[in-house]
XYZ file of C-alpha atoms in Angstrom:
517
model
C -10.538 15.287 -35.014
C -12.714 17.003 -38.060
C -11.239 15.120 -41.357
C -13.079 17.169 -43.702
C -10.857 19.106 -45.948
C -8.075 18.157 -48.291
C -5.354 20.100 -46.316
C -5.839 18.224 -43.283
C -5.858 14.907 -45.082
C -2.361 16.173 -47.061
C -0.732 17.092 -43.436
C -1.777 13.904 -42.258
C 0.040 12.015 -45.428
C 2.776 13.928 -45.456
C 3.465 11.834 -41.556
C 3.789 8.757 -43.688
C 2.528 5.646 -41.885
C 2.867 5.286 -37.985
C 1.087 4.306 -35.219
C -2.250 6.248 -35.786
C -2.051 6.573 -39.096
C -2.394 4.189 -42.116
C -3.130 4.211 -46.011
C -5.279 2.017 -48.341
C -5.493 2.299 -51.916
C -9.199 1.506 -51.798
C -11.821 0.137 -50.147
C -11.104 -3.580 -51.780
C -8.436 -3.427 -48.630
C -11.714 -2.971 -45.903
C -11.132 -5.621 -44.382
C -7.656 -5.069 -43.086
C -8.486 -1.197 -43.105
C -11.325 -2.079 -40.191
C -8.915 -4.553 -38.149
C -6.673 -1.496 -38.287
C -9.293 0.689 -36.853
C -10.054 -1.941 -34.032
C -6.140 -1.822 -32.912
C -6.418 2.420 -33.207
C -9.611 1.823 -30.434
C -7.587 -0.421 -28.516
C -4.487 2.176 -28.890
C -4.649 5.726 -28.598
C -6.820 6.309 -31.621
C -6.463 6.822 -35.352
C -6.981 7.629 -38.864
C -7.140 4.683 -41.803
C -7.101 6.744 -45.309
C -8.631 5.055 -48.710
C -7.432 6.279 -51.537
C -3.956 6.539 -51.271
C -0.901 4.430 -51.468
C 1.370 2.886 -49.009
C 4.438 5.683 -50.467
C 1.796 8.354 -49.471
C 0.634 9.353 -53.250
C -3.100 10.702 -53.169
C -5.173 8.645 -55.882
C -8.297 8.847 -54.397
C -11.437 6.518 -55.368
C -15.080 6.322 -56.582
C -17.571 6.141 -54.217
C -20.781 4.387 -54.429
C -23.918 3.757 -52.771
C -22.488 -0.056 -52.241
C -19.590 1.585 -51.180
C -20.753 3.449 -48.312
C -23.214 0.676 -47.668
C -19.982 -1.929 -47.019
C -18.341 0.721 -44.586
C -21.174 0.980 -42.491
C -21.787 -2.490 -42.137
C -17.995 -3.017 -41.165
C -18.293 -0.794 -38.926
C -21.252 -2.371 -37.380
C -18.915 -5.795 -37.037
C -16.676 -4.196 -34.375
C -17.677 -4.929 -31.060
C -18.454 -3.193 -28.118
C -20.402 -0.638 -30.449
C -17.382 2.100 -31.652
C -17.932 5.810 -32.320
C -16.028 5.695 -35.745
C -16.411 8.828 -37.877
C -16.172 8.615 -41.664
C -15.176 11.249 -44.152
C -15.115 11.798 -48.069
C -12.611 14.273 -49.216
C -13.335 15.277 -52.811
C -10.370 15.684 -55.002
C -9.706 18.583 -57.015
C -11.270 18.855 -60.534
C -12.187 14.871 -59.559
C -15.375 12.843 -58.909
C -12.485 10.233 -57.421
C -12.545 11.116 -52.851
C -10.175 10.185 -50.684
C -12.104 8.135 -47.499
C -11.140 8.561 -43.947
C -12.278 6.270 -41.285
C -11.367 7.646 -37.759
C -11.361 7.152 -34.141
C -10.748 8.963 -30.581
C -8.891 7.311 -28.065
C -11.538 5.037 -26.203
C -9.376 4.218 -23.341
C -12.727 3.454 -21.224
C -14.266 0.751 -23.797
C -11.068 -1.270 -24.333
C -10.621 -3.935 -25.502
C -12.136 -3.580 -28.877
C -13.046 -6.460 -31.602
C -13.704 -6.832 -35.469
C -15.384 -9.820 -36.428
C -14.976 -11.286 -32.774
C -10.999 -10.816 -32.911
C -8.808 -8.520 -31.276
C -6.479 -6.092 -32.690
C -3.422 -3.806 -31.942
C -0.523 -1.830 -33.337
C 2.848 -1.949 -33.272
C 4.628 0.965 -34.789
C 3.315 1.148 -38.552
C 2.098 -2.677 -38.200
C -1.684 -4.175 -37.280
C -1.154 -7.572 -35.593
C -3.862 -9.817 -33.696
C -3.617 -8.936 -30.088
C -2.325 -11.492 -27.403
C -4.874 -13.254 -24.863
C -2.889 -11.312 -22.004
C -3.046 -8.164 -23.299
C -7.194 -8.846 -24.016
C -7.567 -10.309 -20.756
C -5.226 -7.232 -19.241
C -7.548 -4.673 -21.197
C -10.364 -6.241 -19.874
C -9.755 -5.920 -16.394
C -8.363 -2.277 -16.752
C -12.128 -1.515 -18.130
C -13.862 -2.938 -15.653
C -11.857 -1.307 -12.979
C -12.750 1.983 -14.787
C -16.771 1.090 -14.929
C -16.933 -0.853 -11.430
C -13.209 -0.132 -9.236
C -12.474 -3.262 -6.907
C -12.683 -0.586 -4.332
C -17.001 0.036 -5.503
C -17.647 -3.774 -4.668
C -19.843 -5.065 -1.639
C -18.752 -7.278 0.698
C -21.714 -8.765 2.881
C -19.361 -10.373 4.685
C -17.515 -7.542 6.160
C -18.859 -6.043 9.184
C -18.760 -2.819 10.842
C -17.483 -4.729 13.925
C -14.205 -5.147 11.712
C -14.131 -1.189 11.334
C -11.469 0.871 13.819
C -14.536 3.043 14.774
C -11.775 5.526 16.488
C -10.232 5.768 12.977
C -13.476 6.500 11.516
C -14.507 9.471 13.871
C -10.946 10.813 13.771
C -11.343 11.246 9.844
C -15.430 12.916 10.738
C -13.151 15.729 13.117
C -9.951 16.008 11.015
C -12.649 16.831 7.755
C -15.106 18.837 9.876
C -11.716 20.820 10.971
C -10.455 21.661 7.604
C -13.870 22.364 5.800
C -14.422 19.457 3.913
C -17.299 17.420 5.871
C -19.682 19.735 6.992
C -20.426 20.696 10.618
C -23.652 18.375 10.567
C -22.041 15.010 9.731
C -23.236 13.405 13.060
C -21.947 10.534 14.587
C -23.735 7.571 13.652
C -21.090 5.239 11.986
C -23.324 3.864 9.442
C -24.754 7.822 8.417
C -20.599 8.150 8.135
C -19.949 5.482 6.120
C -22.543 6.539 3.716
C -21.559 9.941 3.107
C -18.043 8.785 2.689
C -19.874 6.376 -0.061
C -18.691 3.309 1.224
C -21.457 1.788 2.597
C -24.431 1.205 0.346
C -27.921 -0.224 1.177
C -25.990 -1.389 4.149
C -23.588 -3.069 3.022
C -20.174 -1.976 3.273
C -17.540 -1.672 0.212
C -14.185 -2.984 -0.238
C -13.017 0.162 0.414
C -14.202 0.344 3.866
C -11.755 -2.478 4.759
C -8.876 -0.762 3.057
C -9.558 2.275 4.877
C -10.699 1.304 8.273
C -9.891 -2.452 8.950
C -9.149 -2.846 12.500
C -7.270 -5.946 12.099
C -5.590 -8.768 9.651
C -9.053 -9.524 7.611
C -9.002 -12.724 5.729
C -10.780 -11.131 2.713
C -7.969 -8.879 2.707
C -4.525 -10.385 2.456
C -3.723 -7.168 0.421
C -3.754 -5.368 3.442
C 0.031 -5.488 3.823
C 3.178 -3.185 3.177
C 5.837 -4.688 3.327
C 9.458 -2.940 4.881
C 13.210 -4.063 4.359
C 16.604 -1.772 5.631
C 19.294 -3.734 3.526
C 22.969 -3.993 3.806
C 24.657 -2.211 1.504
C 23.215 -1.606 -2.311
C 21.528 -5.498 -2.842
C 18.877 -7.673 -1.278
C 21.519 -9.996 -0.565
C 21.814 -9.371 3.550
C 19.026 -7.417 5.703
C 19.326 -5.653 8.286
C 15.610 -4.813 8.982
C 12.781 -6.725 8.083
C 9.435 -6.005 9.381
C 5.696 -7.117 7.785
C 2.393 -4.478 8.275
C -1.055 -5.823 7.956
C -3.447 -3.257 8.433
C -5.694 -0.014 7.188
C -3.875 2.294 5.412
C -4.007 4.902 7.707
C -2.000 2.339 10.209
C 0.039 1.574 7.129
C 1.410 4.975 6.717
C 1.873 5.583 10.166
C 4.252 2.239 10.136
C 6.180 3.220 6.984
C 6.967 6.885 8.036
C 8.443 5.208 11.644
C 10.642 2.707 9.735
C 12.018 5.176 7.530
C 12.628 7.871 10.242
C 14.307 4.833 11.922
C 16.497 4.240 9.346
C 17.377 7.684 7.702
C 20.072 10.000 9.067
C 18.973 13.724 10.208
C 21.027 16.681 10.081
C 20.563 19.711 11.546
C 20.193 23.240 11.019
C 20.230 26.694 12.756
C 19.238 28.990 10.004
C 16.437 30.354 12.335
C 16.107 30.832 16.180
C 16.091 27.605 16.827
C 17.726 24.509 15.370
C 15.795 22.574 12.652
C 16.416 18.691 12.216
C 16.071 17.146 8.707
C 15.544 13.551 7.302
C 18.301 13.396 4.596
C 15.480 12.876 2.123
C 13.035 15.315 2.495
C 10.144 14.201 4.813
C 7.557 16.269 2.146
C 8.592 14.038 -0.594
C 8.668 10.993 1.200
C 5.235 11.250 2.574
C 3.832 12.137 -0.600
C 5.432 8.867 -2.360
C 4.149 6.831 0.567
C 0.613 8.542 0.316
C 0.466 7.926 -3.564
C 1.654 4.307 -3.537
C -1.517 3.078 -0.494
C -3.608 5.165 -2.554
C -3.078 4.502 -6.221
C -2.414 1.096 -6.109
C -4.230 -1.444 -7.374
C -5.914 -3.615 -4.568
C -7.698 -6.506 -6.606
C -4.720 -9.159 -6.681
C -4.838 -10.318 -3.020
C -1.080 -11.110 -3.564
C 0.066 -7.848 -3.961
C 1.424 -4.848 -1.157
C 3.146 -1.604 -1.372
C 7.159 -2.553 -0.445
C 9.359 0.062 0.842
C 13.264 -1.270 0.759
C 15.903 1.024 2.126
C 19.725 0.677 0.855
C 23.136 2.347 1.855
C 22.356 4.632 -1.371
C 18.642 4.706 -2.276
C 14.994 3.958 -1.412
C 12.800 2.090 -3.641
C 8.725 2.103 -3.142
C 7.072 -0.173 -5.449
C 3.586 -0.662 -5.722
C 1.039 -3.179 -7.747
C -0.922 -1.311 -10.498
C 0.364 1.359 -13.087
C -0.317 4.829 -14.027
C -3.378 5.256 -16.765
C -3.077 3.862 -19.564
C -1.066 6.763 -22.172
C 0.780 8.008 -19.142
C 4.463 8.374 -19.762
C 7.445 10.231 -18.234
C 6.651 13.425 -19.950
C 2.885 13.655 -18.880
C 4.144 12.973 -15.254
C 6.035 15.141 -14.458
C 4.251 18.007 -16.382
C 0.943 19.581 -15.203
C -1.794 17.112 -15.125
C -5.229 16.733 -13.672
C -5.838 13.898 -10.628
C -6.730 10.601 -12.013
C -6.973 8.347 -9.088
C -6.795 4.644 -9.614
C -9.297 4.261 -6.360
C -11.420 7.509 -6.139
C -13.513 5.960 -3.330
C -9.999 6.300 -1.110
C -9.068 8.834 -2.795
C -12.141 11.197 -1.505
C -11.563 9.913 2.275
C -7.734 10.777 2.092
C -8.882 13.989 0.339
C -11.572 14.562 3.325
C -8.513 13.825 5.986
C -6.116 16.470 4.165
C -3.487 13.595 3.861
C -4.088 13.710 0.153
C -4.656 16.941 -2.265
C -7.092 16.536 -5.802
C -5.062 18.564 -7.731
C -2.817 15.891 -9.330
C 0.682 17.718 -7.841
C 2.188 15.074 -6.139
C 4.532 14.134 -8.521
C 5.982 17.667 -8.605
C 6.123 18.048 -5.017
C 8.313 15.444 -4.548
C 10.549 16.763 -7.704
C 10.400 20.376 -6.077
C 11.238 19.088 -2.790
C 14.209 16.859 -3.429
C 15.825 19.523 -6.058
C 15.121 21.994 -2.800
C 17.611 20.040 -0.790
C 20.263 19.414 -3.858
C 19.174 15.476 -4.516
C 18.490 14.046 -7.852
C 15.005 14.416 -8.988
C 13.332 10.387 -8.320
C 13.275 8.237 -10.876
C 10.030 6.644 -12.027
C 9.852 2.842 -13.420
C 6.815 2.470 -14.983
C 6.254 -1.296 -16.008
C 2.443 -3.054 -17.058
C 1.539 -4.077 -13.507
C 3.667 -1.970 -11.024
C 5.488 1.262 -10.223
C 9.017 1.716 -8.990
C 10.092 4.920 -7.605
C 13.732 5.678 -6.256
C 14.643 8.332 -4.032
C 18.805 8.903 -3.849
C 20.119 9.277 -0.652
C 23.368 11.934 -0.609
C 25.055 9.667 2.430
C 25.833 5.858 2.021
C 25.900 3.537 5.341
C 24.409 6.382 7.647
C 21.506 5.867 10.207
C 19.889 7.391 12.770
C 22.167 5.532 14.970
C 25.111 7.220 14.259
C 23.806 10.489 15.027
C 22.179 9.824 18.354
C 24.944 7.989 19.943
C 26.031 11.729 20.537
C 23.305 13.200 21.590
C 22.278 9.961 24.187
C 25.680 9.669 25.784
C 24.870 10.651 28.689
C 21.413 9.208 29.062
C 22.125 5.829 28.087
C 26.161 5.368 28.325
C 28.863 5.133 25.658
C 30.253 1.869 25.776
C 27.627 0.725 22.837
C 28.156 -3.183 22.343
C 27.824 -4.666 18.888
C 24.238 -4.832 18.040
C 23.103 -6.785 15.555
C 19.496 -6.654 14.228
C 17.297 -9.595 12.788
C 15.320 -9.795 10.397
C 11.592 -10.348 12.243
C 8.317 -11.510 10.810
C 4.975 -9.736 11.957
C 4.125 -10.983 15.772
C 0.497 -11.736 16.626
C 0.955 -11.188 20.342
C -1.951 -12.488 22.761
C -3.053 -10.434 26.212
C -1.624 -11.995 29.315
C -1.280 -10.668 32.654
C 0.332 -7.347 33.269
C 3.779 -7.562 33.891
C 5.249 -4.767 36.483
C 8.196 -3.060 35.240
C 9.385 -0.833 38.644
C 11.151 2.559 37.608
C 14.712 2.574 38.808
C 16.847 5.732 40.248
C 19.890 3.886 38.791
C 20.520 4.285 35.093
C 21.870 1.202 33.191
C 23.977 1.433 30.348
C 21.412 -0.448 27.489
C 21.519 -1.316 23.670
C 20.407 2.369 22.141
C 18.258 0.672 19.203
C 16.084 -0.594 21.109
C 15.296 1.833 23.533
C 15.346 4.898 20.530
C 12.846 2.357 18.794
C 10.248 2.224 21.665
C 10.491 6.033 21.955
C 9.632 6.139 18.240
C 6.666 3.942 18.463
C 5.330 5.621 21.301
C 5.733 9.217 20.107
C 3.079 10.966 21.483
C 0.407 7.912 21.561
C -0.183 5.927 24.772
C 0.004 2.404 24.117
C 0.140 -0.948 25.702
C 2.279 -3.889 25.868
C 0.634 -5.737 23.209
C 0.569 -2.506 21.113
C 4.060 -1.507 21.409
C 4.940 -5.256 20.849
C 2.694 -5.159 17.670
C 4.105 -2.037 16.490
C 7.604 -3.373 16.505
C 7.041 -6.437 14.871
C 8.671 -8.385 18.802
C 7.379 -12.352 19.385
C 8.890 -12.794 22.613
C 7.375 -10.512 25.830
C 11.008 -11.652 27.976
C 13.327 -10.347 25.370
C 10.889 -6.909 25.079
C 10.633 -6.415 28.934
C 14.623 -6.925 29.098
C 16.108 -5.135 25.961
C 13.432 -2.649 25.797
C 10.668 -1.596 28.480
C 12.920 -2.188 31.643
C 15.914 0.001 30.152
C 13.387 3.133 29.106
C 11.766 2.896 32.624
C 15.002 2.768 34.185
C 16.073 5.716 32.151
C 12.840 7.916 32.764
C 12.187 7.808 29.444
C 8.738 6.617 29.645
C 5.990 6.264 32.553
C 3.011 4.084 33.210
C -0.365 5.548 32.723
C -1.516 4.421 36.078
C 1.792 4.360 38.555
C -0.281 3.783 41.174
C -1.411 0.418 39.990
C 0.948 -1.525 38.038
C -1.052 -4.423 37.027
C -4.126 -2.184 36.171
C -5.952 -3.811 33.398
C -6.170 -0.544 31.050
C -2.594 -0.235 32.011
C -0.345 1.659 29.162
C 3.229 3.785 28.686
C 4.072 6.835 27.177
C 6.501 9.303 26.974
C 8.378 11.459 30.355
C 9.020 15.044 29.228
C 13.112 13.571 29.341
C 11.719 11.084 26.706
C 9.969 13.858 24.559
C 13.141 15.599 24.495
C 15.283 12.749 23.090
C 12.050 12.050 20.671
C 12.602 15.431 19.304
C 16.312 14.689 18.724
């Protein structure tokens, strides 16, 4: 902003005194004139006028050799160096000039100090800043220069890399244009154009991205799920604990909610459609941004997804940049990635766009299928966003107990489901599971949640077991594998030989069919 003309300084008086803008009567006030200009750097910017009063009259001063001597060497007190630019308005028939000391919005150089203290603003008021808030500032710069995400690790490996993961992100990018046809298949030449491997030595992102198991450098590796009873936390239904890359992460969120969210169904073209109740669009997208944009240096923190009777809530550590409001959001705005390191590999997989529209997806896409728009929560150090559901009480169960009647009986029981903590499941034997003509009547959770996790994967015991969060291999033979072999919903991989070591299930064509239902 140019200050160098007496209509701009009169429009900028005639604000009166706010947040980024204050007046002096002269430059016997420099002192607390420059610790306002070191809360304006550690705000949003701002202008500090000499030469007029605090009721906004324009009296203007003289200006001296000594005085522009004492400006520039109070400007030289603020530390880290500040790009502060000074003006002299000349009054009208008057030698007396009206001085204007201001600065940009330095968002990257935070936190700012005069005379080795801190400063900030509050409305129309300078006050010395709060340790938190320096240390906070602090850490959001150095995030901005060097991202937790940028850091080596020499301790992690490429031996703790899903190298299936790694190739399937080389094809998926080669396939939409954005790696080129030449990227090899050396994991190392990979990992280095993906910039996340360096001199050999792999970055923290690598782990977030590719981790093939619970890392101990990497407790943050977690997302956390809840279905709850009603609108509280008070009793859950559901309770189930993900450590893993993100890619495994999104997989296991977009199964729990399809597991808990009612479909409906319509025939508006040839064939019938089936819906989530909450558009899946929307709820990818809010899944996508929270792994992505989160911030991964407290190794406390996780993405948590909680489903009630009447909403879903996804909260995630970190915050949007710093000036970001409700207004900027959800208007048309440029990507700003907290993690641009996982943003680029997302971006190279086509699970994530660069053009900063997520937030209006989700918007267009709920409004599409007459919900409430979601509701942001933006606090310091996390996000909150809520999705409405139209229905209260209604899952997936209740809908498929119609269409599974005759594939896995009527007379449901009572089922009641525990909350479970996340298994660690060791290899033992193979245990053979023999296919039955005779269909038996079985809890439909289970069974619908083993179709679910096998989708159209292949998977083994310990897998499956893995994927839904089950300790004990007796109670998963009995309430889950037996009943889907029984039912011909799923087959072995190798019939033939039922204790085969590479032994795994997946789906019959009967057990596509209910999948699709």
């Amino acid at each position: 902003m140019s200050i160098d003309n007496l209509e701009t300084t009169k429009r900028l008086i005639a604000e009166k005194e706010h947040s980024q803008v204050e007046f002096k009567e002269t430059t016997g006030q420099l002192e607390r004139g420059m610790e306002t200009v070191c809360a304006f750097l550690n705000g949003e910017g701002g202008t500090v006028l000499f030469g007029v009063t605090d009721k906004g009259k324009i009296i203007g001063q003289d200006v001296s050799d000594r005085t522009r001597r004492d400006i520039a060497e109070a400007i030289n007190r603020l530390e880290p160096v500040a790009d502060v630019q000074i003006s002299y308005v000349t009054l009208p028939d008057s030698e007396k000039k009206i001085i204007a000391l201001h600065v940009e919005d330095t968002t990257h150089a935070r936190p700012f100090c005069y005379k080795g203290r801190a400063y900030m603003r509050l409305e129309s008021v300078t006050t010395t800043m709060p340790q938190s808030r320096y240390n906070e500032l602090l850490i959001q710069r150095e995030e901005i220069r060097h991202g937790w995400e940028t850091y080596q690790n020499t301790h992690l490996k490429l031996t703790d890399l899903d190298e299936e993961e790694i190739r399937k992100t080389v094809r998926l990018g080669v396939e939409c244009g954005r790696l080129p046809e030449t990227t090899g298949n050396d994991l190392s030449s990979i990992l280095e154009k993906l910039d996340i491997l360096e001199d050999g030595v792999l970055k923290n992102a690598a782990a977030i991205l590719f981790a093939k198991r619970k890392l101990a450098h990497y407790p943050q590796n977690l997302l956390r799920l809840a279905r709850f009873k009603g609108t509280d936390k008070a009793v859950f239904m559901d309770n189930l604990r993900v450590h893993g890359n993100l890619f495994q992460q999104l997989d296991a969120a977009m199964a729990f909610i399809f597991k808990h969210l009612s479909l409906s169904g319509t025939t508006e073209t040839l064939e019938r459609e089936e819906h989530l109740e909450i558009p899946y669009k929307a709820l990818r997208e809010a899944v996508v941004n929270s792994l992505c944009h989160r911030s991964y240096r407290d190794t406390g923190g996780s993405v948590a997804i909680a489903i009630y009777d009447d909403r879903i809530e996804i909260e995630n550590p970190g915050s949007f940049p710093s000036g970001w409001d409700m207004r900027r959001i959800r208007s048309e705005h440029g990507s700003k990635p907290r993690n641009p390191l996982i943003a680029d590999t997302l971006y190279v997989r086509k699970v994530l766009e660069s053009w900063g529209r997520g937030i209006n997806l989700m918007i267009e896409e709920c409004r599409k299928a007459g919900l409430p728009d979601p509701e942001f929560h933006i606090l310091s150090d996390e996000v909150k966003l809520t999705f409405k559901r139209k229905t209260t009480g209604t899952t997936n169960r209740d809908n498929l107990r119609d269409n599974l009647g005759d594939n896995l009986g009527d007379n449901l029981g009572q089922v009641t489901v525990q909350p479970t903590e996340q298994a660690t499941v060791q290899p033992t034997e193979q245990v053979t599971v023999q296919p039955t003509e005779q269909a038996t009547v079985q809890p439909i959770e289970q069974v619908t949640s083993l179709i679910k996790c096998l989708g159209e994967q292949s998977l083994s015991v310990k897998e499956m077991m893995e994927r839904l969060a089950l300790k004990g291999r007796s109670n998963f033979f009995t309430a889950y594998l037996r009943p889907a072999l029984q039912d011909n919903l799923i087959e072995q991989t190798y019939p033939e030989k039922a204790n085969h070591p590479n032994q795994k299930y997946r789906l019959t064509e009967k057990g596509r069919r209910l999948l699709m239902q």
